[in-house]
Short mmCIF file of C-alpha atoms in Angstrom, two decimals:
data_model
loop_
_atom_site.label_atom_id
_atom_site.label_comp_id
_atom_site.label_asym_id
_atom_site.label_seq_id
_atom_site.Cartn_x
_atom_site.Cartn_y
_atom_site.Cartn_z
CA UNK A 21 0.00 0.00 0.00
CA UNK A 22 2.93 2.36 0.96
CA UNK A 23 4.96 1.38 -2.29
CA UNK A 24 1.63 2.24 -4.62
CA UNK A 25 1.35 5.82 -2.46
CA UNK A 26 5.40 6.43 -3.33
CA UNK A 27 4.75 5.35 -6.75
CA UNK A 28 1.85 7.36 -6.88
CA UNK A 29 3.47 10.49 -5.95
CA UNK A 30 6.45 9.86 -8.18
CA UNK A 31 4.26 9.92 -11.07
CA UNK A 32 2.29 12.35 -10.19
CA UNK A 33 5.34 14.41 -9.78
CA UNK A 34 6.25 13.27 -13.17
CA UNK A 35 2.78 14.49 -14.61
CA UNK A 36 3.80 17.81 -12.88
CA UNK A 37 6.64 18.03 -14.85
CA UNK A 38 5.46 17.19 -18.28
CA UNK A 39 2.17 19.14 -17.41
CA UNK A 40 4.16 22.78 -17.15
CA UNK A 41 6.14 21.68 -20.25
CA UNK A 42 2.95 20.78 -22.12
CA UNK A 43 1.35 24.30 -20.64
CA UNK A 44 5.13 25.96 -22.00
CA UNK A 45 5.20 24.42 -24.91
CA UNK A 46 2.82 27.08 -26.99
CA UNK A 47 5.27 30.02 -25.91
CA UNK A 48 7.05 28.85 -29.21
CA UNK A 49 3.43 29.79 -30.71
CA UNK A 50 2.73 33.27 -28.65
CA UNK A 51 6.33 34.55 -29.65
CA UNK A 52 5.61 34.17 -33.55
CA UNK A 53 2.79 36.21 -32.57
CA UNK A 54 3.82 38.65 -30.81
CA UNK A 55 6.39 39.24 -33.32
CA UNK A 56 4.54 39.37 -36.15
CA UNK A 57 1.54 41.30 -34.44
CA UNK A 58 -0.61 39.24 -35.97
CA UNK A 59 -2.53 35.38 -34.62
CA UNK A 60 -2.09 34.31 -38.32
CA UNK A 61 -4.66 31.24 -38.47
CA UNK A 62 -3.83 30.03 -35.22
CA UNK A 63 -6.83 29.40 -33.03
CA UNK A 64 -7.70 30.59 -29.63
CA UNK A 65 -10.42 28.12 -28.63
CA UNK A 66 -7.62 25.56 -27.80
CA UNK A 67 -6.40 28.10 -24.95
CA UNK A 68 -9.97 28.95 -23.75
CA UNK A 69 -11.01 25.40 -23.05
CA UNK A 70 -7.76 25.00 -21.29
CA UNK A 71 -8.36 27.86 -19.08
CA UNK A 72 -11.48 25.75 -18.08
CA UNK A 73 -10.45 23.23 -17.72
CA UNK A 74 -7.54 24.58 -15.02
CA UNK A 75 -10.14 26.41 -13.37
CA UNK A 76 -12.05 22.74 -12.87
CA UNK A 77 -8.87 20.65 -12.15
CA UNK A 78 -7.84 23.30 -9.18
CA UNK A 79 -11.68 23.51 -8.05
CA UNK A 80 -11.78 19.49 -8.53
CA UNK A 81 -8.81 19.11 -6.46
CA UNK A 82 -9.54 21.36 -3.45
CA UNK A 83 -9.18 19.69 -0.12
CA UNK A 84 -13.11 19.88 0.49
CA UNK A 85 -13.64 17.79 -3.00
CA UNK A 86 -11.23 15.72 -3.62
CA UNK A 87 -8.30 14.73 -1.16
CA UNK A 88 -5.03 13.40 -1.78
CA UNK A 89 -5.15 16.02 -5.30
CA UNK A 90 -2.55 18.66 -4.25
CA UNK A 91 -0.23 17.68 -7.28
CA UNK A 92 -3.44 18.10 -9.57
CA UNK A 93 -4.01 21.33 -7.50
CA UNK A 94 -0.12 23.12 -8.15
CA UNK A 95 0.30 21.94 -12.04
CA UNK A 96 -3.10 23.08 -12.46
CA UNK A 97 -3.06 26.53 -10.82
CA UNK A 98 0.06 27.23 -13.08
CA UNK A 99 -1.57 26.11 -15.79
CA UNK A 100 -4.42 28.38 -15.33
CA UNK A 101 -1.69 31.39 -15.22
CA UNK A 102 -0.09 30.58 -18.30
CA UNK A 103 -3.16 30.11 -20.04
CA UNK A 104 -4.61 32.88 -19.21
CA UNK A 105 -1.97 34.70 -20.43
CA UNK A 106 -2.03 33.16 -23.74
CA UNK A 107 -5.75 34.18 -24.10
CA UNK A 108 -4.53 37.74 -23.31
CA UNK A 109 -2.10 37.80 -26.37
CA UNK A 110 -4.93 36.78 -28.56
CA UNK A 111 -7.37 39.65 -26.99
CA UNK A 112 -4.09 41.77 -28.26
CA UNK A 113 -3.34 40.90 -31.76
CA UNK A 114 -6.35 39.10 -33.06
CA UNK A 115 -8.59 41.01 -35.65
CA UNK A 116 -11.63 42.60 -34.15
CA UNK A 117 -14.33 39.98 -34.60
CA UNK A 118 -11.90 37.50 -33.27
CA UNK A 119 -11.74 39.60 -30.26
CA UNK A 120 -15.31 39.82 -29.82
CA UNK A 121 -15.53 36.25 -29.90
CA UNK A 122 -12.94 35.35 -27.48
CA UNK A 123 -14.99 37.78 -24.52
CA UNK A 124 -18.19 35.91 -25.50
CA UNK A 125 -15.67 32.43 -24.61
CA UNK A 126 -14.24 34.17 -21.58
CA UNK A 127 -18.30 34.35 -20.44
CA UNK A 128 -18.99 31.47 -20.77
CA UNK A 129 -16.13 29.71 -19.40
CA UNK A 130 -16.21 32.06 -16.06
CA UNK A 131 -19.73 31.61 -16.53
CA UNK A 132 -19.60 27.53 -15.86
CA UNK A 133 -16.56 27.74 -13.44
CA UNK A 134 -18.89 30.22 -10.65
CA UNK A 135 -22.45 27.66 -11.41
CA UNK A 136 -20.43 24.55 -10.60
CA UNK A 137 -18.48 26.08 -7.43
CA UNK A 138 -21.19 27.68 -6.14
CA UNK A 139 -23.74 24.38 -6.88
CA UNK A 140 -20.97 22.57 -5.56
CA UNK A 141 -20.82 24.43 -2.04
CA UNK A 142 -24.27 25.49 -1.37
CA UNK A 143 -26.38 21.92 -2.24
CA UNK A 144 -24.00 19.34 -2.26
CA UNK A 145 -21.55 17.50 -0.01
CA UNK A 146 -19.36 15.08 0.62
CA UNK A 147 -19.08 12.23 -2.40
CA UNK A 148 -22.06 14.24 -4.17
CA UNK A 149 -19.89 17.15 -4.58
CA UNK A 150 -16.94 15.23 -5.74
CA UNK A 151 -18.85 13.48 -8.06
CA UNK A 152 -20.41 17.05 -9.63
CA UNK A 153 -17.33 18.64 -9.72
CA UNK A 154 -15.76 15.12 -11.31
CA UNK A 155 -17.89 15.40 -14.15
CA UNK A 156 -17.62 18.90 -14.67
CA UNK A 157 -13.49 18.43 -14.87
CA UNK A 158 -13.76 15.15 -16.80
CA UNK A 159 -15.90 17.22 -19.67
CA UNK A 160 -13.81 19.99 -19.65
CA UNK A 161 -10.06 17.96 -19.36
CA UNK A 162 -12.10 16.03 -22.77
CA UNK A 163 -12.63 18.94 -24.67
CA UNK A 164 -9.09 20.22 -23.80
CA UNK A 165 -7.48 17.34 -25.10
CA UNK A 166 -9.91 17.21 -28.13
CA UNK A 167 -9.60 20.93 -29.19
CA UNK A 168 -6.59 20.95 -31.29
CA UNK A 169 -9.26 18.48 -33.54
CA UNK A 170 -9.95 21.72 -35.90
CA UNK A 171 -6.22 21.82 -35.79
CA UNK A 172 -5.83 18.24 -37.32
CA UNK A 173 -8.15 18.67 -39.70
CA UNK A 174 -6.31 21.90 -41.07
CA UNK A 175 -3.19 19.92 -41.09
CA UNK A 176 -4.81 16.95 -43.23
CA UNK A 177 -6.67 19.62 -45.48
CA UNK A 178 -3.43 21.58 -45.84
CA UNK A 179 -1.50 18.69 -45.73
CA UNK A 180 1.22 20.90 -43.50
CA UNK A 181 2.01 21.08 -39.43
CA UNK A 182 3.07 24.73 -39.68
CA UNK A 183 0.02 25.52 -37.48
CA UNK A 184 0.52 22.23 -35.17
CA UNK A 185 3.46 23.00 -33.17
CA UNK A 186 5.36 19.42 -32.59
CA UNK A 187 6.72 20.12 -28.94
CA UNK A 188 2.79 20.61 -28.16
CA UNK A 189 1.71 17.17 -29.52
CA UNK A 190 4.59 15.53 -27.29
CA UNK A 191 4.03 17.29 -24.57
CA UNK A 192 0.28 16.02 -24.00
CA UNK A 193 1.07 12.77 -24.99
CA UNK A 194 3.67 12.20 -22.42
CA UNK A 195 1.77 14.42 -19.97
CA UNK A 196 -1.65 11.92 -20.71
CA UNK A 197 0.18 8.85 -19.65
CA UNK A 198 1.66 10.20 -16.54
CA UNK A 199 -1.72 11.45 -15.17
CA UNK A 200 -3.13 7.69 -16.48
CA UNK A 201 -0.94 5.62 -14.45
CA UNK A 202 -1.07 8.79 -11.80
CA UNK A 203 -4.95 8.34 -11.86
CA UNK A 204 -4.55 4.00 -12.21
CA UNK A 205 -2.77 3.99 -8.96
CA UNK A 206 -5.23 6.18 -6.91
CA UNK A 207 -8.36 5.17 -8.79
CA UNK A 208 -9.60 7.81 -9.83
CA UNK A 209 -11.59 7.57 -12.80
CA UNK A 210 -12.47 11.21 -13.18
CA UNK A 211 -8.72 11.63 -13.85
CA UNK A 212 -8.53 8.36 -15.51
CA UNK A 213 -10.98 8.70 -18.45
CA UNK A 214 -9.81 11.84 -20.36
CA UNK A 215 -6.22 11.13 -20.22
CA UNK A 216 -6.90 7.86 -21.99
CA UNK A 217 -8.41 9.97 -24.15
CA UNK A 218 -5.56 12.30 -24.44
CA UNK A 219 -3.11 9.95 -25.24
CA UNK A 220 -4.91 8.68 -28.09
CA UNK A 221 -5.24 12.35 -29.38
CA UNK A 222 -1.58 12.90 -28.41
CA UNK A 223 -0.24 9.76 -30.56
CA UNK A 224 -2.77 11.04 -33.57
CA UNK A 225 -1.48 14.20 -33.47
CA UNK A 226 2.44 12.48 -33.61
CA UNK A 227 1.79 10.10 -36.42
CA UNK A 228 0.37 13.23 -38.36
CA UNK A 229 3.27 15.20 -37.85
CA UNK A 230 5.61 12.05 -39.37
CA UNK A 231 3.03 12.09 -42.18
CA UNK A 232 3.26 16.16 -43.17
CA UNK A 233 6.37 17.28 -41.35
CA UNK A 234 8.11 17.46 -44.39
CA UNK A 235 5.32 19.28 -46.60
CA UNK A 236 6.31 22.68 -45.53
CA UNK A 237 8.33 23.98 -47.84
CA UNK A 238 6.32 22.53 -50.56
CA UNK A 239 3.04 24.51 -49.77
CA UNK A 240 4.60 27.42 -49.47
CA UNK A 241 6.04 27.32 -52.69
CA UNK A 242 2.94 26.16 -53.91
CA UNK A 243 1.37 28.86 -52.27
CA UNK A 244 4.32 31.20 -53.93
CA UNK A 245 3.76 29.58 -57.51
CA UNK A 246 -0.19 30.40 -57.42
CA UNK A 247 0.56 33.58 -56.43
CA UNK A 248 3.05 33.91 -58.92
CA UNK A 249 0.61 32.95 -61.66
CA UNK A 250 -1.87 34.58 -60.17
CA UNK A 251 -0.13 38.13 -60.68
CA UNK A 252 1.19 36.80 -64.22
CA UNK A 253 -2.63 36.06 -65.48
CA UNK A 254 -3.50 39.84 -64.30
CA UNK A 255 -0.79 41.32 -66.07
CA UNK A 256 -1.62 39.84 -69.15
CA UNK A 257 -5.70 40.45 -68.74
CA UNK A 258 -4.70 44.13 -68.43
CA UNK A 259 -2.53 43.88 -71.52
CA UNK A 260 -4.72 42.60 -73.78
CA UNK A 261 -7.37 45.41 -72.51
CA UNK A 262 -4.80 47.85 -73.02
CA UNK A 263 -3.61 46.36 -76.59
CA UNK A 264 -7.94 46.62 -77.65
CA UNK A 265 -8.11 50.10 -76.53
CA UNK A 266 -5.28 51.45 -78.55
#
């Protein structure tokens, strides 16, 4: 019992680790942007959910919910920071409508955090709250690890990673498997569940990067070449009208 606690700890230490590095890994991302001024086609929705899902994990993990969660508690609360901060760029740079969308996704996510604290507190307790506020972190730790789906699509439809960073993939694959054995040993299921999930996603992710890693430079000379001809087919339009004039 004493060796599954140690173990326990050591990989939830481990998750700790991996989980900051996954919540690092888009400052690769945010400095492109900041530098160019400019969120390009990059996507905030994987930053809002998250946010929520942060929010849940540290709510989930409280003393008063769920005991034994403090590891869940400090990667989490860190998390929440850094994300945060990330969805504070975007307010920056993105254009206008983007910006107006991101508030209405800052409602609604600060919207869902106060109903399920406040539900949780006021009429439930004991293994009724932890199962409410279980859910509500399960849903929310799904969606995060299924957000960068519109992401994969773009890379398959584009048939480039330039808007999938690779260090982001890794990092929730090998943070997913440290919070599933993490979860395994403690039996938890609420913690269990989406990082099954999120290892899947993660390994996806990975074998689409091997697939399209190397299709960079060909779209954007692709890109460059229908430009290219693009220009050359306008120049020549407004020759010919300039050749029936005269």
């Amino acid at each position: 019992m004493r060796d599954i606690k140690v173990l326990r700890t050591a990989f939830g230490i481990l998750g700790n680790v991996f989980g900051v590095l996954l919540f690092m890994a888009p400052m690769i991302t945010f400095k492109r942007i900041i530098s160019k001024r400019s969120t390009e086609q990059f996507s905030s929705i994987p930053y809002v959910i998250a946010l929520l899902n942060c929010l849940l994990s540290v709510w989930y993990s409280l003393p008063f919910v769920s005991p034994d969660n403090l590891l869940v508690t400090i990667v989490n609360s860190i998390g929440a920071g850094l994300e945060a901060t990330y969805v504070l760029i975007f307010l920056i740079f993105a254009p206008k409508k983007e910006k107006a969308k991101i508030c209405g996704y800052l409602f609604v996510v600060f919207s869902i955090v106060s109903c399920v604290a406040l539900i949780s507190l006021l009429a439930f307790h004991g293994n009724k709250r932890k199962l409410l506020c279980g859910f509500a972190f399960t849903i929310s730790c799904i969606m995060m690890y299924g957000s960068p789906l519109s992401v994969m699509r773009l890379v398959i439809k584009s048939k480039s990673v330039e808007y999938m960073p690779f260090f982001l993939s890794l990092a929730v694959f090998i943070c997913s498997i440290s919070w599933f054995i993490f979860a395994l040993l403690g039996k938890d299921p609420f913690i269990l569940v989406p990082n099954v999930i999120g290892t899947l996603l993660g390994a996806v992710q990975l074998i689409l990067y091997g697939i399209y890693r190397d299709n960079r430079g060909v779209v954007k000379k692709d890109e460059m070449n229908e430009s290219i001809e693009t220009r050359t087919g306008e120049l020549q339009d407004k020759k010919l009208a300039y050749n029936e004039d005269a």
